[in-house]
Amino acid sequence: MKWKAGPPASTDQLQSYIPYLMNRLANRWNLDQNRDLSEYGVNNVVFRTLSVLNVYKTLTVNEIAVLAVTEQSTASRAIESMVTSGWVKREIAEEDQRRRVVALTPDGEALLKKIWPVMEKNYGRLAEGIDIDDIETCARVLAAMIRNIRQNDI
Amino acid sequence: MKWKAGPPASTDQLQSYIPYLMNRLANRWNLDQNRDLSEYGVNNVVFRTLSVLNVYKTLTVNEIAVLAVTEQSTASRAIESMVTSGWVKREIAEEDQRRRVVALTPDGEALLKKIWPVMEKNYGRLAEGIDIDDIETCARVLAAMIRNIRQNDI
């Protein structure tokens, strides 16, 4: 592994260093996404909260913070405002009466469906001209890296 | 491409969606890295500035902001404090007298060499157990995605 040899000394080395690449890419992607979402009156945190609730159905505020990649206080404020907007609701978990969870409302589901085409367009641009098998390999590598360094089980 | 079908509806779909994965990974990586760097009295922005100057030799403040993935005002303040610490110096570009650039000093180079083992250790943990060819494919995909959406030529 060439990275054992010390700090990157060439642009080629920098351009093959995953931490550098993922920061460049995540930053640009998030700025573009936030700009596009603002036309719908939402931001990245609201959008991610809608998305992860669509997958997991019910989640605690803590779990939403982890999955939406934001601080707990930010997730908490976003959920508060999403309850007010009628996009999510608070519930007691069926399997554990002590567990307070958040779930999508039909309006929240409808909003996610409405804004999803924006994401599809951006994702299409992101992935343009790249071999689908290579993208799948890349996703597998990133998921394995998350497992290697994550501190949360979800 | 399954993503044309609407928002992710399963954890499998979410776990194969590159924008989600890169945000999760970048967030965890940057938090860990910042914590480790703080023991050396530096932060991510200072570390990245040292790294990109080690590669490019001289860069404008704007270019450093792009490559170190930070806002221009943050890059500007970081460089100011790095000049004071003696890690970087301001120069007039050789090829263009109007171009003001920043370069590493010997102390800056020495600092980068000193902190690099921390990064190697973290990178080793990140990449543990993952096929090197797959990591290279992943890096190629991320670099291609950056080219697809970037707004800066560097």
Short mmCIF file of C-alpha atoms in Angstrom, two decimals:
data_model
loop_
_atom_site.label_atom_id
_atom_site.label_comp_id
_atom_site.label_asym_id
_atom_site.label_seq_id
_atom_site.Cartn_x
_atom_site.Cartn_y
_atom_site.Cartn_z
CA MET A 1 0.00 0.00 0.00
CA LYS A 2 1.64 3.18 -1.20
CA TRP A 3 0.13 5.13 1.74
CA LYS A 4 2.54 3.52 4.13
CA ALA A 5 5.31 5.54 2.51
CA GLY A 6 4.38 8.92 4.02
CA PRO A 7 2.23 11.87 3.01
CA PRO A 8 1.02 12.08 -0.61
CA ALA A 9 3.68 13.66 -2.78
CA SER A 10 1.92 13.67 -6.16
CA THR A 11 -1.52 14.59 -7.48
CA ASP A 12 -1.91 10.95 -8.57
CA GLN A 13 -1.48 9.80 -4.99
CA LEU A 14 -3.89 12.45 -3.71
CA GLN A 15 -6.43 11.48 -6.40
CA SER A 16 -6.36 7.86 -5.25
CA TYR A 17 -6.73 8.62 -1.54
CA ILE A 18 -10.29 7.76 -0.48
CA PRO A 19 -10.56 10.19 2.49
CA TYR A 20 -9.63 13.11 0.21
CA LEU A 21 -11.98 11.99 -2.55
CA MET A 22 -14.97 11.39 -0.29
CA ASN A 23 -14.60 14.82 1.33
CA ARG A 24 -14.40 16.60 -2.03
CA LEU A 25 -17.36 14.65 -3.36
CA ALA A 26 -19.56 14.86 -0.24
CA ASN A 27 -19.02 18.61 0.02
CA ARG A 28 -19.95 19.34 -3.61
CA TRP A 29 -22.89 16.91 -3.53
CA ASN A 30 -24.32 18.37 -0.32
CA LEU A 31 -24.01 21.98 -1.50
CA ASP A 32 -25.76 21.13 -4.78
CA GLN A 33 -28.43 19.07 -3.04
CA ASN A 34 -29.13 21.74 -0.43
CA ARG A 35 -29.52 24.35 -3.17
CA ASP A 36 -31.97 22.15 -5.11
CA LEU A 37 -33.92 21.18 -1.99
CA SER A 38 -34.31 24.82 -0.95
CA GLU A 39 -36.70 25.24 -3.89
CA TYR A 40 -39.01 22.87 -2.04
CA GLY A 41 -38.53 24.65 1.29
CA VAL A 42 -36.49 21.83 2.83
CA ASN A 43 -32.80 21.22 3.55
CA ASN A 44 -30.47 18.20 3.59
CA VAL A 45 -31.35 17.22 7.17
CA VAL A 46 -35.11 17.26 6.49
CA PHE A 47 -34.61 15.35 3.26
CA ARG A 48 -32.40 12.72 4.89
CA THR A 49 -34.84 12.35 7.79
CA LEU A 50 -37.68 11.71 5.33
CA SER A 51 -35.50 9.21 3.44
CA VAL A 52 -34.35 7.17 6.43
CA LEU A 53 -37.86 7.09 7.91
CA ASN A 54 -39.10 5.81 4.55
CA VAL A 55 -36.63 2.92 4.91
CA TYR A 56 -36.83 2.18 8.66
CA LYS A 57 -40.49 3.22 9.25
CA THR A 58 -39.94 4.20 12.92
CA LEU A 59 -36.73 5.58 14.49
CA THR A 60 -35.72 7.36 17.68
CA VAL A 61 -34.29 10.88 17.43
CA ASN A 62 -30.85 9.40 18.19
CA GLU A 63 -31.12 6.89 15.38
CA ILE A 64 -32.24 9.61 12.96
CA ALA A 65 -29.21 11.72 13.93
CA VAL A 66 -26.86 8.80 13.12
CA LEU A 67 -28.54 7.81 9.87
CA ALA A 68 -29.09 11.38 8.67
CA VAL A 69 -25.47 12.17 9.60
CA THR A 70 -26.14 15.18 11.75
CA GLU A 71 -25.78 16.24 15.37
CA GLN A 72 -28.49 15.19 17.76
CA SER A 73 -29.48 18.79 18.52
CA THR A 74 -29.84 19.50 14.78
CA ALA A 75 -31.89 16.34 14.24
CA SER A 76 -34.03 17.22 17.23
CA ARG A 77 -34.80 20.73 15.95
CA ALA A 78 -35.47 19.43 12.42
CA ILE A 79 -37.93 16.84 13.75
CA GLU A 80 -39.69 19.45 15.86
CA SER A 81 -40.25 21.59 12.79
CA MET A 82 -41.26 18.56 10.71
CA VAL A 83 -43.91 17.65 13.30
CA THR A 84 -45.23 21.22 13.04
CA SER A 85 -45.28 20.95 9.24
CA GLY A 86 -47.19 17.68 9.51
CA TRP A 87 -44.50 15.58 7.75
CA VAL A 88 -43.69 13.31 10.70
CA LYS A 89 -45.44 12.27 13.90
CA ARG A 90 -44.25 11.11 17.31
CA GLU A 91 -45.31 7.64 18.49
CA ILE A 92 -44.78 5.13 21.26
CA ALA A 93 -42.94 2.10 19.81
CA GLU A 94 -45.23 -0.94 19.50
CA GLU A 95 -42.58 -3.34 20.77
CA ASP A 96 -41.47 -1.19 23.74
CA GLN A 97 -43.78 1.26 25.47
CA ARG A 98 -40.81 3.23 26.84
CA ARG A 99 -39.40 3.86 23.40
CA ARG A 100 -40.42 7.18 21.77
CA VAL A 101 -40.12 7.04 18.01
CA VAL A 102 -40.79 9.18 14.96
CA ALA A 103 -42.65 8.05 11.83
CA LEU A 104 -43.61 9.54 8.45
CA THR A 105 -47.14 10.88 7.97
CA PRO A 106 -48.87 10.51 4.58
CA ASP A 107 -47.92 14.18 3.93
CA GLY A 108 -44.27 13.35 4.68
CA GLU A 109 -44.38 10.40 2.29
CA ALA A 110 -45.96 12.58 -0.37
CA LEU A 111 -43.26 15.25 0.11
CA LEU A 112 -40.48 12.66 -0.27
CA LYS A 113 -42.08 11.35 -3.48
CA LYS A 114 -42.38 14.91 -4.76
CA ILE A 115 -38.72 15.82 -4.17
CA TRP A 116 -37.21 12.47 -5.13
CA PRO A 117 -36.98 13.27 -8.88
CA VAL A 118 -34.55 16.08 -7.99
CA MET A 119 -32.33 13.53 -6.28
CA GLU A 120 -32.63 11.13 -9.20
CA LYS A 121 -31.55 13.85 -11.60
CA ASN A 122 -28.55 14.74 -9.40
CA TYR A 123 -27.64 11.09 -8.93
CA GLY A 124 -27.89 10.52 -12.68
CA ARG A 125 -25.42 13.35 -13.23
CA LEU A 126 -23.13 11.99 -10.50
CA ALA A 127 -23.04 8.49 -11.99
CA GLU A 128 -22.96 9.49 -15.67
CA GLY A 129 -20.60 7.39 -17.78
CA ILE A 130 -19.45 5.24 -14.85
CA ASP A 131 -19.72 1.46 -15.09
CA ILE A 132 -22.55 0.18 -12.89
CA ASP A 133 -20.44 -2.77 -11.65
CA ASP A 134 -17.71 -0.35 -10.57
CA ILE A 135 -20.28 1.76 -8.72
CA GLU A 136 -21.49 -1.37 -6.92
CA THR A 137 -17.91 -2.27 -5.98
CA CYS A 138 -17.42 1.28 -4.71
CA ALA A 139 -20.59 1.07 -2.59
CA ARG A 140 -19.42 -2.25 -1.13
CA VAL A 141 -16.02 -0.75 -0.25
CA LEU A 142 -17.58 2.32 1.40
CA ALA A 143 -20.02 0.14 3.38
CA ALA A 144 -17.11 -2.05 4.56
CA MET A 145 -15.15 1.05 5.58
CA ILE A 146 -18.13 2.30 7.58
CA ARG A 147 -18.28 -1.06 9.37
CA ASN A 148 -14.55 -0.77 10.09
CA ILE A 149 -14.78 2.61 11.82
CA ARG A 150 -18.39 3.09 12.92
CA GLN A 151 -19.35 3.64 16.53
CA ASN A 152 -23.06 3.00 16.13
CA ASP A 153 -24.61 -0.35 15.33
CA ILE A 154 -27.04 1.06 12.78
CA MET B 1 -30.54 1.38 -12.09
CA LYS B 2 -32.81 0.64 -9.17
CA TRP B 3 -32.64 4.33 -8.08
CA LYS B 4 -34.90 5.35 -10.90
CA ALA B 5 -37.73 3.60 -9.06
CA GLY B 6 -38.17 6.22 -6.31
CA PRO B 7 -36.84 6.75 -2.80
CA PRO B 8 -34.99 3.86 -1.10
CA ALA B 9 -37.48 1.52 0.51
CA SER B 10 -35.11 -1.03 2.09
CA THR B 11 -31.92 -0.92 4.14
CA ASP B 12 -30.22 -2.82 1.28
CA GLN B 13 -31.05 0.00 -1.11
CA LEU B 14 -29.88 2.63 1.37
CA GLN B 15 -26.65 0.69 1.98
CA SER B 16 -25.87 0.71 -1.73
CA TYR B 17 -26.54 4.42 -2.26
CA ILE B 18 -23.22 6.23 -2.65
CA PRO B 19 -24.35 9.70 -1.41
CA TYR B 20 -25.60 8.14 1.85
CA LEU B 21 -22.47 6.02 2.30
CA MET B 22 -20.03 8.83 1.63
CA ASN B 23 -21.76 11.15 4.10
CA ARG B 24 -21.76 8.52 6.84
CA LEU B 25 -18.13 7.67 6.19
CA ALA B 26 -16.82 11.23 5.77
CA ASN B 27 -18.53 12.34 8.98
CA ARG B 28 -17.09 9.52 11.12
CA TRP B 29 -13.65 9.81 9.50
CA ASN B 30 -13.46 13.57 10.02
CA LEU B 31 -14.60 13.40 13.65
CA ASP B 32 -11.99 10.72 14.43
CA GLN B 33 -9.27 12.53 12.51
CA ASN B 34 -9.99 15.87 14.18
CA ARG B 35 -9.83 14.21 17.62
CA ASP B 36 -6.46 12.59 16.82
CA LEU B 37 -5.04 15.75 15.27
CA SER B 38 -6.01 17.82 18.30
CA GLU B 39 -3.28 15.98 20.23
CA TYR B 40 -0.82 17.72 17.90
CA GLY B 41 -2.53 21.08 18.27
CA VAL B 42 -3.90 21.08 14.72
CA ASN B 43 -7.29 20.48 13.11
CA ASN B 44 -8.54 18.97 9.84
CA VAL B 45 -8.21 22.20 7.89
CA VAL B 46 -4.59 22.75 8.97
CA PHE B 47 -3.77 19.11 8.23
CA ARG B 48 -5.37 19.20 4.81
CA THR B 49 -3.64 22.47 3.98
CA LEU B 50 -0.26 20.93 4.86
CA SER B 51 -1.12 17.85 2.77
CA VAL B 52 -2.22 19.66 -0.37
CA LEU B 53 0.75 22.05 -0.21
CA ASN B 54 3.01 19.01 0.06
CA VAL B 55 1.51 17.79 -3.22
CA TYR B 56 1.10 21.05 -5.16
CA LYS B 57 4.05 23.00 -3.64
CA THR B 58 2.44 26.43 -4.14
CA LEU B 59 -1.28 27.26 -4.14
CA THR B 60 -3.45 30.37 -3.84
CA VAL B 61 -5.79 30.69 -0.86
CA ASN B 62 -8.71 29.93 -3.21
CA GLU B 63 -7.09 26.76 -4.47
CA ILE B 64 -6.34 25.64 -0.90
CA ALA B 65 -10.00 26.19 0.04
CA VAL B 66 -11.12 23.94 -2.85
CA LEU B 67 -8.54 21.20 -2.24
CA ALA B 68 -8.86 21.26 1.54
CA VAL B 69 -12.67 21.23 1.15
CA THR B 70 -13.41 24.23 3.31
CA GLU B 71 -14.87 27.70 2.92
CA GLN B 72 -12.56 30.41 1.71
CA SER B 73 -12.90 32.41 4.93
CA THR B 74 -11.96 29.32 6.98
CA ALA B 75 -8.98 28.56 4.73
CA SER B 76 -7.91 32.19 4.94
CA ARG B 77 -7.98 32.23 8.76
CA ALA B 78 -6.19 28.86 8.96
CA ILE B 79 -3.42 30.09 6.65
CA GLU B 80 -3.04 33.27 8.67
CA SER B 81 -2.49 31.26 11.84
CA MET B 82 -0.19 28.80 10.02
CA VAL B 83 1.98 31.72 8.85
CA THR B 84 2.19 32.88 12.48
CA SER B 85 3.13 29.33 13.57
CA GLY B 86 5.85 29.26 10.90
CA TRP B 87 4.38 26.27 9.02
CA VAL B 88 3.65 28.08 5.75
CA LYS B 89 4.89 31.24 4.06
CA ARG B 90 3.40 33.67 1.53
CA GLU B 91 5.19 34.10 -1.81
CA ILE B 92 4.84 35.77 -5.19
CA ALA B 93 4.38 33.03 -7.82
CA GLU B 94 7.48 32.62 -9.99
CA GLU B 95 5.48 32.25 -13.19
CA ASP B 96 3.17 35.20 -12.53
CA GLN B 97 4.18 38.20 -10.43
CA ARG B 98 0.53 39.08 -9.76
CA ARG B 99 -0.21 35.70 -8.23
CA ARG B 100 0.07 35.48 -4.44
CA VAL B 101 0.63 31.92 -3.29
CA VAL B 102 1.29 29.95 -0.13
CA ALA B 103 4.04 27.32 0.32
CA LEU B 104 5.21 24.97 3.08
CA THR B 105 8.19 25.96 5.23
CA PRO B 106 10.65 23.29 6.46
CA ASP B 107 8.79 23.43 9.82
CA GLY B 108 5.49 22.77 8.02
CA GLU B 109 7.00 19.81 6.17
CA ALA B 110 8.37 18.46 9.45
CA LEU B 111 4.96 18.83 11.12
CA LEU B 112 3.25 16.93 8.29
CA LYS B 113 5.82 14.11 8.56
CA LYS B 114 5.28 14.02 12.33
CA ILE B 115 1.49 13.71 12.16
CA TRP B 116 1.33 11.45 9.12
CA PRO B 117 1.68 8.18 11.11
CA VAL B 118 -1.62 9.04 12.84
CA MET B 119 -3.27 9.22 9.43
CA GLU B 120 -1.63 5.98 8.33
CA LYS B 121 -2.94 4.25 11.41
CA ASN B 122 -6.47 5.58 10.81
CA TYR B 123 -6.29 4.71 7.12
CA GLY B 124 -5.09 1.21 7.97
CA ARG B 125 -8.12 0.74 10.21
CA LEU B 126 -10.42 2.16 7.52
CA ALA B 127 -9.12 -0.19 4.83
CA GLU B 128 -8.70 -3.30 6.99
CA GLY B 129 -9.81 -6.51 5.31
CA ILE B 130 -10.84 -4.78 2.07
CA ASP B 131 -9.40 -5.98 -1.23
CA ILE B 132 -6.85 -3.47 -2.56
CA ASP B 133 -8.17 -3.80 -6.13
CA ASP B 134 -11.67 -2.97 -4.90
CA ILE B 135 -10.33 0.09 -3.08
CA GLU B 136 -8.65 1.23 -6.29
CA THR B 137 -11.89 0.75 -8.21
CA CYS B 138 -13.70 2.74 -5.53
CA ALA B 139 -11.16 5.57 -5.77
CA ARG B 140 -11.56 5.63 -9.56
CA VAL B 141 -15.35 5.82 -9.23
CA LEU B 142 -15.20 8.64 -6.68
CA ALA B 143 -12.72 10.58 -8.83
CA ALA B 144 -14.99 10.16 -11.87
CA MET B 145 -17.98 11.34 -9.82
CA ILE B 146 -16.03 14.43 -8.73
CA ARG B 147 -15.27 15.19 -12.40
CA ASN B 148 -18.98 14.77 -13.19
CA ILE B 149 -20.16 17.36 -10.66
CA ARG B 150 -17.21 19.60 -9.82
CA GLN B 151 -17.29 23.34 -10.37
CA ASN B 152 -13.55 23.93 -10.02
CA ASP B 153 -10.92 22.76 -12.47
CA ILE B 154 -8.54 21.55 -9.77
#
